[in-house]
Structure formats: C-alpha cells, structure tokens
mmCIF file of C-alpha atoms and ligand atoms in Angstrom:
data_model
loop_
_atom_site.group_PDB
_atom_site.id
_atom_site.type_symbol
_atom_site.label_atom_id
_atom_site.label_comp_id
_atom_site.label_asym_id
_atom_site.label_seq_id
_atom_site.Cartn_x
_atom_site.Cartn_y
_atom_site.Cartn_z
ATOM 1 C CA UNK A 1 7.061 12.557 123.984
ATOM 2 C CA UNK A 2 7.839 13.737 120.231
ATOM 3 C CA UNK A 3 4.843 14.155 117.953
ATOM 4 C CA UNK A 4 3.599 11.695 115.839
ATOM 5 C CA UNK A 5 5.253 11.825 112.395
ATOM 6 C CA UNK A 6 2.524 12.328 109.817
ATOM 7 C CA UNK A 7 4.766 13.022 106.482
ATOM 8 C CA UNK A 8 6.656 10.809 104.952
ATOM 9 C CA UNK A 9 9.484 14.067 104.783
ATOM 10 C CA UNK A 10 9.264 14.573 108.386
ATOM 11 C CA UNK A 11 11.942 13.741 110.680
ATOM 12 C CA UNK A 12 13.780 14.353 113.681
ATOM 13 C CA UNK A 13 16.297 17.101 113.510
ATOM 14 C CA UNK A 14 17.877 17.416 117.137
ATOM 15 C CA UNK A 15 15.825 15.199 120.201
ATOM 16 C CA UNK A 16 12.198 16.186 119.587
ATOM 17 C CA UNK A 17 12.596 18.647 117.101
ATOM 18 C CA UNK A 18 10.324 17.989 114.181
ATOM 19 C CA UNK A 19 11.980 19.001 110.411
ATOM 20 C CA UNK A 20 10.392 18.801 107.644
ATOM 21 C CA UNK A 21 12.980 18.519 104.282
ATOM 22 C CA UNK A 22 11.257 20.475 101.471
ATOM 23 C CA UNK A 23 13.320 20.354 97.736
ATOM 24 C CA UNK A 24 16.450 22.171 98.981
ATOM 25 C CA UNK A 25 15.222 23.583 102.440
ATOM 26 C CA UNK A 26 15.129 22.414 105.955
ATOM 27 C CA UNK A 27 12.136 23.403 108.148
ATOM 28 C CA UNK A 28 11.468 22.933 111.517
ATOM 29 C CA UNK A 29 8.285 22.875 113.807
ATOM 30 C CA UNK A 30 7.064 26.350 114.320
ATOM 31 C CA UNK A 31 3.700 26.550 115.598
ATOM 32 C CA UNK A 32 1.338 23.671 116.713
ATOM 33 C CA UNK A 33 -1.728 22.742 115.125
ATOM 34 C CA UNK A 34 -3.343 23.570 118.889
ATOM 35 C CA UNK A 35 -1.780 26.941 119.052
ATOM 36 C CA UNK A 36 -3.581 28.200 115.401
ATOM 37 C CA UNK A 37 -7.146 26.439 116.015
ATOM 38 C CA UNK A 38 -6.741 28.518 119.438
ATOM 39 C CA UNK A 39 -5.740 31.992 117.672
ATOM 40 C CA UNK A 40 -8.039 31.425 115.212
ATOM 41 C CA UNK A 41 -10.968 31.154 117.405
ATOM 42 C CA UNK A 42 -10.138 34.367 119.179
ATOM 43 C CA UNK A 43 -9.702 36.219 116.171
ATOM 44 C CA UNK A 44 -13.211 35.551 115.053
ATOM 45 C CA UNK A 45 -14.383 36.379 118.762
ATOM 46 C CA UNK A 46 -12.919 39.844 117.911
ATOM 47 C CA UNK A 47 -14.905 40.141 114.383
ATOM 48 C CA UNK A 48 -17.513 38.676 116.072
ATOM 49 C CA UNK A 49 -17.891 41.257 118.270
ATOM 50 C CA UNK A 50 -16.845 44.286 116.044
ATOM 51 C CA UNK A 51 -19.554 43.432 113.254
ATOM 52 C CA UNK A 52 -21.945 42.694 114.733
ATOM 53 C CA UNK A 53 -25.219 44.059 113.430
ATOM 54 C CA UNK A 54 -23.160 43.969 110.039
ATOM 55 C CA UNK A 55 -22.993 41.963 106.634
ATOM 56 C CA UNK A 56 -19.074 41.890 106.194
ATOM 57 C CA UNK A 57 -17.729 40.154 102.755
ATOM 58 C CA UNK A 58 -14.712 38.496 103.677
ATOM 59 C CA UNK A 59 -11.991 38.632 100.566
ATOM 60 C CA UNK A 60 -9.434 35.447 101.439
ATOM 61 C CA UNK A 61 -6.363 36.233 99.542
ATOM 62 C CA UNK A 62 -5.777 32.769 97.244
ATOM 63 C CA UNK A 63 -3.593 30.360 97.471
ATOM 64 C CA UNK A 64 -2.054 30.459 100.471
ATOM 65 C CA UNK A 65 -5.296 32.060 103.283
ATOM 66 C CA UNK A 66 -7.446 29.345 101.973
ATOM 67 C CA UNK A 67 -7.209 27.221 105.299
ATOM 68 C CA UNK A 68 -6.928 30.189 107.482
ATOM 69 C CA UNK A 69 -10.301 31.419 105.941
ATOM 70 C CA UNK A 70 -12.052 27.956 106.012
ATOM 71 C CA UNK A 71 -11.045 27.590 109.567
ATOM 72 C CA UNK A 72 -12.203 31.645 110.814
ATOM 73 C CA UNK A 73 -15.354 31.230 108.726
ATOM 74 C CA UNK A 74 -16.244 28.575 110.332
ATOM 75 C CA UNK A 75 -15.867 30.246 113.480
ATOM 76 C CA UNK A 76 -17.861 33.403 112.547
ATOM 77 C CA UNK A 77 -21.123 33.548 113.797
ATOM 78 C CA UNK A 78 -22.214 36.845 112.083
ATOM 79 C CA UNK A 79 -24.396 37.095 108.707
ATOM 80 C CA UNK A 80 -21.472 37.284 106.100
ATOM 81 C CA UNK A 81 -20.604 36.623 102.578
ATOM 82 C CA UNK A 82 -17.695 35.149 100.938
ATOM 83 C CA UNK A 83 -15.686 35.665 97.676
ATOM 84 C CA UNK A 84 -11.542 34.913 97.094
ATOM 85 C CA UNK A 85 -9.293 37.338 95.283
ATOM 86 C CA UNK A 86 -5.573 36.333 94.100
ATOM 87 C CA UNK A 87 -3.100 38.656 94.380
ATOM 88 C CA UNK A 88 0.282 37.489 94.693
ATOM 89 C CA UNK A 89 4.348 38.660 95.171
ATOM 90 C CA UNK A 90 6.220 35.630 95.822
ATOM 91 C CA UNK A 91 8.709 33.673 93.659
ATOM 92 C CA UNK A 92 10.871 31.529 96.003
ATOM 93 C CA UNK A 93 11.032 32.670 99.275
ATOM 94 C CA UNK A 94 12.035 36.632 98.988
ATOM 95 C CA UNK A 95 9.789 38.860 97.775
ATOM 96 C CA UNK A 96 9.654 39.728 94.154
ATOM 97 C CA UNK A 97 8.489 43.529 94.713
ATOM 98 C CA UNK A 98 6.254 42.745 91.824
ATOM 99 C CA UNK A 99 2.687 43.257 92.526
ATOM 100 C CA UNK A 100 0.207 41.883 89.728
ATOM 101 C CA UNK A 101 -3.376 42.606 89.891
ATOM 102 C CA UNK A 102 -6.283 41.708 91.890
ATOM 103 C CA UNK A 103 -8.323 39.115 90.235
ATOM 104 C CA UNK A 104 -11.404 37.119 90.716
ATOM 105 C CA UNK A 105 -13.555 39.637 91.812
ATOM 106 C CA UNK A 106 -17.161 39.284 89.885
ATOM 107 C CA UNK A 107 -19.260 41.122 92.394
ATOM 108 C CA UNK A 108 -20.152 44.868 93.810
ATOM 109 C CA UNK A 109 -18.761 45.584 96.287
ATOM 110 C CA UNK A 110 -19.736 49.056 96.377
ATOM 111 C CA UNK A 111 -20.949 50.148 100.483
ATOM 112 C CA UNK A 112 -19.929 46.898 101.434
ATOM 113 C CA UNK A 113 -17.538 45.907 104.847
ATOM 114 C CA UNK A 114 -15.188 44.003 103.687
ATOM 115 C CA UNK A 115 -12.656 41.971 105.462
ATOM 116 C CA UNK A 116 -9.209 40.783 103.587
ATOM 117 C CA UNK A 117 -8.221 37.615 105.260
ATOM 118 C CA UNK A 118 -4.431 37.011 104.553
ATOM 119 C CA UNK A 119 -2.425 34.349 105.661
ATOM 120 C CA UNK A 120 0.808 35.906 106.121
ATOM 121 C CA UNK A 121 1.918 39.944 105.551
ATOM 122 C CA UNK A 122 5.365 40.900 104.830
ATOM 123 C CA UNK A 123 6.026 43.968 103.475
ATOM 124 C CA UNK A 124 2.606 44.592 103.393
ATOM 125 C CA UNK A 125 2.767 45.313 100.058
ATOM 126 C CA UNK A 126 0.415 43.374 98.440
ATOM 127 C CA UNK A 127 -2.377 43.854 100.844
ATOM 128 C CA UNK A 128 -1.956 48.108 100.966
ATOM 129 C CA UNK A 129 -2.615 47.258 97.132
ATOM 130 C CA UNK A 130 -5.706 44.903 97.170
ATOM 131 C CA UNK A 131 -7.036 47.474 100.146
ATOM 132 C CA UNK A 132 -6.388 50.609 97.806
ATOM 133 C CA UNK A 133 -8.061 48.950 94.438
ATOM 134 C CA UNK A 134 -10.908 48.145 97.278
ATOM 135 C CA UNK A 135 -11.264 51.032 98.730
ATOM 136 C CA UNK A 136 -11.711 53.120 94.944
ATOM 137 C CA UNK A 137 -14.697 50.708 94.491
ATOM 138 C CA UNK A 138 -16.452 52.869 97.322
ATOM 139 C CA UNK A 139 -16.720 50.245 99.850
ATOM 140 C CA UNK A 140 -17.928 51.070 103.019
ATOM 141 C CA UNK A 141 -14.808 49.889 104.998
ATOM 142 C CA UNK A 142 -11.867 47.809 104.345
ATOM 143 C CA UNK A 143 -10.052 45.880 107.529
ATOM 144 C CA UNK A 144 -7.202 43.256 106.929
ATOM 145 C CA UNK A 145 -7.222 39.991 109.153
ATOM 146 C CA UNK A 146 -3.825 38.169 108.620
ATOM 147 C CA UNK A 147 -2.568 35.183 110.158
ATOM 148 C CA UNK A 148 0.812 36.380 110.462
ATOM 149 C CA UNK A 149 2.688 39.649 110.570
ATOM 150 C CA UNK A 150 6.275 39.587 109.886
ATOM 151 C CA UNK A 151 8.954 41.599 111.653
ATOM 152 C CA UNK A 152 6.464 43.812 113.698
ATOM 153 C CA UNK A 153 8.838 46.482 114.651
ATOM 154 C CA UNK A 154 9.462 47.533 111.121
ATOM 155 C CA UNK A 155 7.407 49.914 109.040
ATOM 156 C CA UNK A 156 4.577 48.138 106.995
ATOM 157 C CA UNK A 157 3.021 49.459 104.380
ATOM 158 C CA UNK A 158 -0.546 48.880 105.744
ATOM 159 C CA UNK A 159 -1.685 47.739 109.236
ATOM 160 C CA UNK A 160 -3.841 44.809 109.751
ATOM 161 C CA UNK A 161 -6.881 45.253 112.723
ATOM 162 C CA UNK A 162 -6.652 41.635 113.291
ATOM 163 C CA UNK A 163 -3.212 39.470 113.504
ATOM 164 C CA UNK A 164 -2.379 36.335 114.947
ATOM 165 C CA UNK A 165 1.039 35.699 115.443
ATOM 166 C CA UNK A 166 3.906 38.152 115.143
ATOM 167 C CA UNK A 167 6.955 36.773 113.897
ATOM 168 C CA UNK A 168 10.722 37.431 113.186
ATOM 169 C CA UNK A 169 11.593 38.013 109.311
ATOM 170 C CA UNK A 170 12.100 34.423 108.725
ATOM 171 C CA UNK A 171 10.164 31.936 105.889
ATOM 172 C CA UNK A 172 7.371 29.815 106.643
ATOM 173 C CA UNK A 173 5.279 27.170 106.007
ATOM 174 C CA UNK A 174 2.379 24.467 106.398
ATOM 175 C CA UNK A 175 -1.192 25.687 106.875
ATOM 176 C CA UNK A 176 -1.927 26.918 103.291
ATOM 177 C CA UNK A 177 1.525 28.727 103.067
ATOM 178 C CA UNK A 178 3.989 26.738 100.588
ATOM 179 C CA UNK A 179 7.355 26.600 99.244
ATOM 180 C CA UNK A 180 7.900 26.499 95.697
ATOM 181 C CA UNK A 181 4.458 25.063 95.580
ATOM 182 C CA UNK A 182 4.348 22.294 98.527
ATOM 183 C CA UNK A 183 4.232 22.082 101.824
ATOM 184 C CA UNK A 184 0.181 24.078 102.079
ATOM 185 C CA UNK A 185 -1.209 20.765 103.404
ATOM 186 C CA UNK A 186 0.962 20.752 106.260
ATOM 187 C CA UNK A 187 -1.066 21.316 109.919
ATOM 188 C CA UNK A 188 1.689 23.112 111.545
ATOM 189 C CA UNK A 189 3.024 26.071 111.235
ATOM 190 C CA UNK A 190 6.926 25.520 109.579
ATOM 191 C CA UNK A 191 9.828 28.297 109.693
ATOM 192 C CA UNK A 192 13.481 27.724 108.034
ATOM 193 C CA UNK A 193 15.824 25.585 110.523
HETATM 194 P P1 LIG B 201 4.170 41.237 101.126
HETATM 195 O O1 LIG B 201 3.536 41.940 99.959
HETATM 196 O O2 LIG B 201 3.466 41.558 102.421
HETATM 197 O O3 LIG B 201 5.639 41.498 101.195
HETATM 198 O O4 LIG B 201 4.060 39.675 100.844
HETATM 199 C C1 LIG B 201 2.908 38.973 101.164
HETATM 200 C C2 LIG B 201 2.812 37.668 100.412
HETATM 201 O O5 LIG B 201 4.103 37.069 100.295
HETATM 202 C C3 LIG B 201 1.966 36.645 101.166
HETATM 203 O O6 LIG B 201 0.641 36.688 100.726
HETATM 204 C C4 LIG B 201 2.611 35.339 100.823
HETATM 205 O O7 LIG B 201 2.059 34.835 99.632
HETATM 206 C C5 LIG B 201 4.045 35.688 100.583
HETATM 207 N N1 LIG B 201 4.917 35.433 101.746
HETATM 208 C C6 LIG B 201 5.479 36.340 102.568
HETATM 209 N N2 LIG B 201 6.220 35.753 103.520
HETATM 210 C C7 LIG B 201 6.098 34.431 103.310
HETATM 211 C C8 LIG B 201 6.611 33.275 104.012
HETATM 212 O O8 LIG B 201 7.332 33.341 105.016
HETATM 213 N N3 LIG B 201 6.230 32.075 103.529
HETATM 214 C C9 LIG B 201 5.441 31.934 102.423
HETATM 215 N N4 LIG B 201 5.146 30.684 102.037
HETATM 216 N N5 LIG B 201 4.946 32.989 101.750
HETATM 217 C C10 LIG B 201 5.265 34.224 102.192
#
C-alpha cells in the first residue's frame, strides 16, 4: 500500500517509491517518520541514562537540528537546560569548507555539560569547531548527539557519543534538513534519487 501523499511535490517515482521534486533535484523516500520517532527515543534513553544525576545544557545547532532537538527534548527526562547556537557550512548541497562563527550564545557556560545536538555531521567540521570554541569556555564536558553521520568509514574530524543513523555520502532532506532553503518541514527523512 503506498503512503499517503502529503505534499503537493510528492509523487510516485517507480511503484511505491515516494519522490519528492525540490527546484532542480529529485528526492526519494529515505527514512520513515516511524523509524526517527523510534531512534530518537532510544537516543534519549542513552542520555538518559548517562546524565543522570546531571544538569546537561543541550546546544541544538540552528536551522536545520531544530526538530531533532524538539523531538529528543521532549523525550529527556533529566533536569536540563536549553539554548541554540548557529553555526553553519552549507551553500547548496557540497560543503563550502567555510566555517563562520558560533553565534547566539548569551550565557556561561563555564563547568557546565553540555550536549551539541546536530542534525546531520559531514565532515565534521563544523561541530569539531563549535566543540573547540566550547570547550576554551572551560566547560565541564562537551558530547555531540547528531542525527546523522555521513560516510562512517571515513575519518571525521570529531566523533559524536550519540548517532542515529549512519549513512552513505549522499544529500538529504526533510526533518529540519533543507535544500536551498525548503524541504525542513518534511516528516521523512529524503536522500537524492
Ligand atoms: P560538516 O561540517 O560536518 O561537513 O557539515 C555539517 C553541516 O552541513 C550540517 O550541519 C548541515 O547543515 C550541512 N549538511 C551536511 N550534509 C547535509 C545533507 O546531506 N543535507 C543537508 N540539508 N545539509 C547537510
């Protein structure tokens, strides 16, 4: 039975195969709805269970982890605080290389756990940045929880304690991740067809 079609740019690209046409790009159906909520959940068992008897500050990286944090934090049963940082490296859908700075952060953070929550992690450029300007703030501890790791057999440039799906080196998007700008409202996971 295909999926109900919820966009008016979705449609079928071979039997049951949901695509999604955004601008120039094709995407297909990647990972369900189901599948995240259920990842999700057992990430935050794992934080759960590792802070416990702590006060972690999770750091969701804007734009594109702010439905992967709003789903884990709701799923996080600890004492915890909240703040969002931007830090971003993407024009298009290749990396730029170009880092700019972390921004948005009006608190201490001095002696503080914190936890970076990250929707996706490439290169892991950008977070081996935001966890180094962190770290020289003399917090307590600095742990990355990303909803995606690309290409896990190559070298990163930081490694994440929690990750939820490893995936080939290919583009998504849908669940806060966009293309040129669109596509974060999506409920599904979408990768290049
Ligand atoms: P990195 O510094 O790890 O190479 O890049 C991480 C950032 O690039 C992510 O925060 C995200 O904004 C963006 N990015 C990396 N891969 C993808 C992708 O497949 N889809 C989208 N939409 N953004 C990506």
């Amino acid at each position: 039975m295909p999926d109900k079609i919820d966009s008016p740019n979705l449609f079928y690209l071979c039997g049951p195969t949901l695509a999604m046409k955004i601008k120039d790009l094709t995407f297909k159906k990647f990972i369900s709805e189901s599948e995240i909520r259920q990842k999700v959940s057992e990430l935050a068992a794992q934080i759960n269970h590792d802070y416990a008897g702590r006060v972690p500050l999770f750091l969701p990286v804007l734009n594109g982890s702010f439905i992967f944090a709003s789903d884990l934090l709701r799923e996080i049963s600890l004492d915890c605080r909240v703040s969002f940082v931007k830090h971003s490296s993407y024009q298009g859908t290749a990396s730029t290389g170009q880092l700019k700075t972390l921004i948005g952060l009006n608190e201490s953070i001095f002696n503080h756990d914190i936890i970076l929550v990250e929707d996706i992690m490439d290169t892991g450029l950008t977070l081996s940045k935001v966890a180094e300007e962190l770290r020289s703030l003399g917090t307590r501890s600095v742990e990355i929880a990303t909803l995606i790791r690309k290409a896990p057999a190559r070298e990163h440039a930081v490694q994440p304690k929690y990750i939820g799906f490893d995936i080939d080196n290919e583009f998504v998007l849908g669940y806060g991740l966009d293309y040129e700008g669109l596509g974060r409202n999506l409920r599904d996971l979408y990768q290049q067809a």
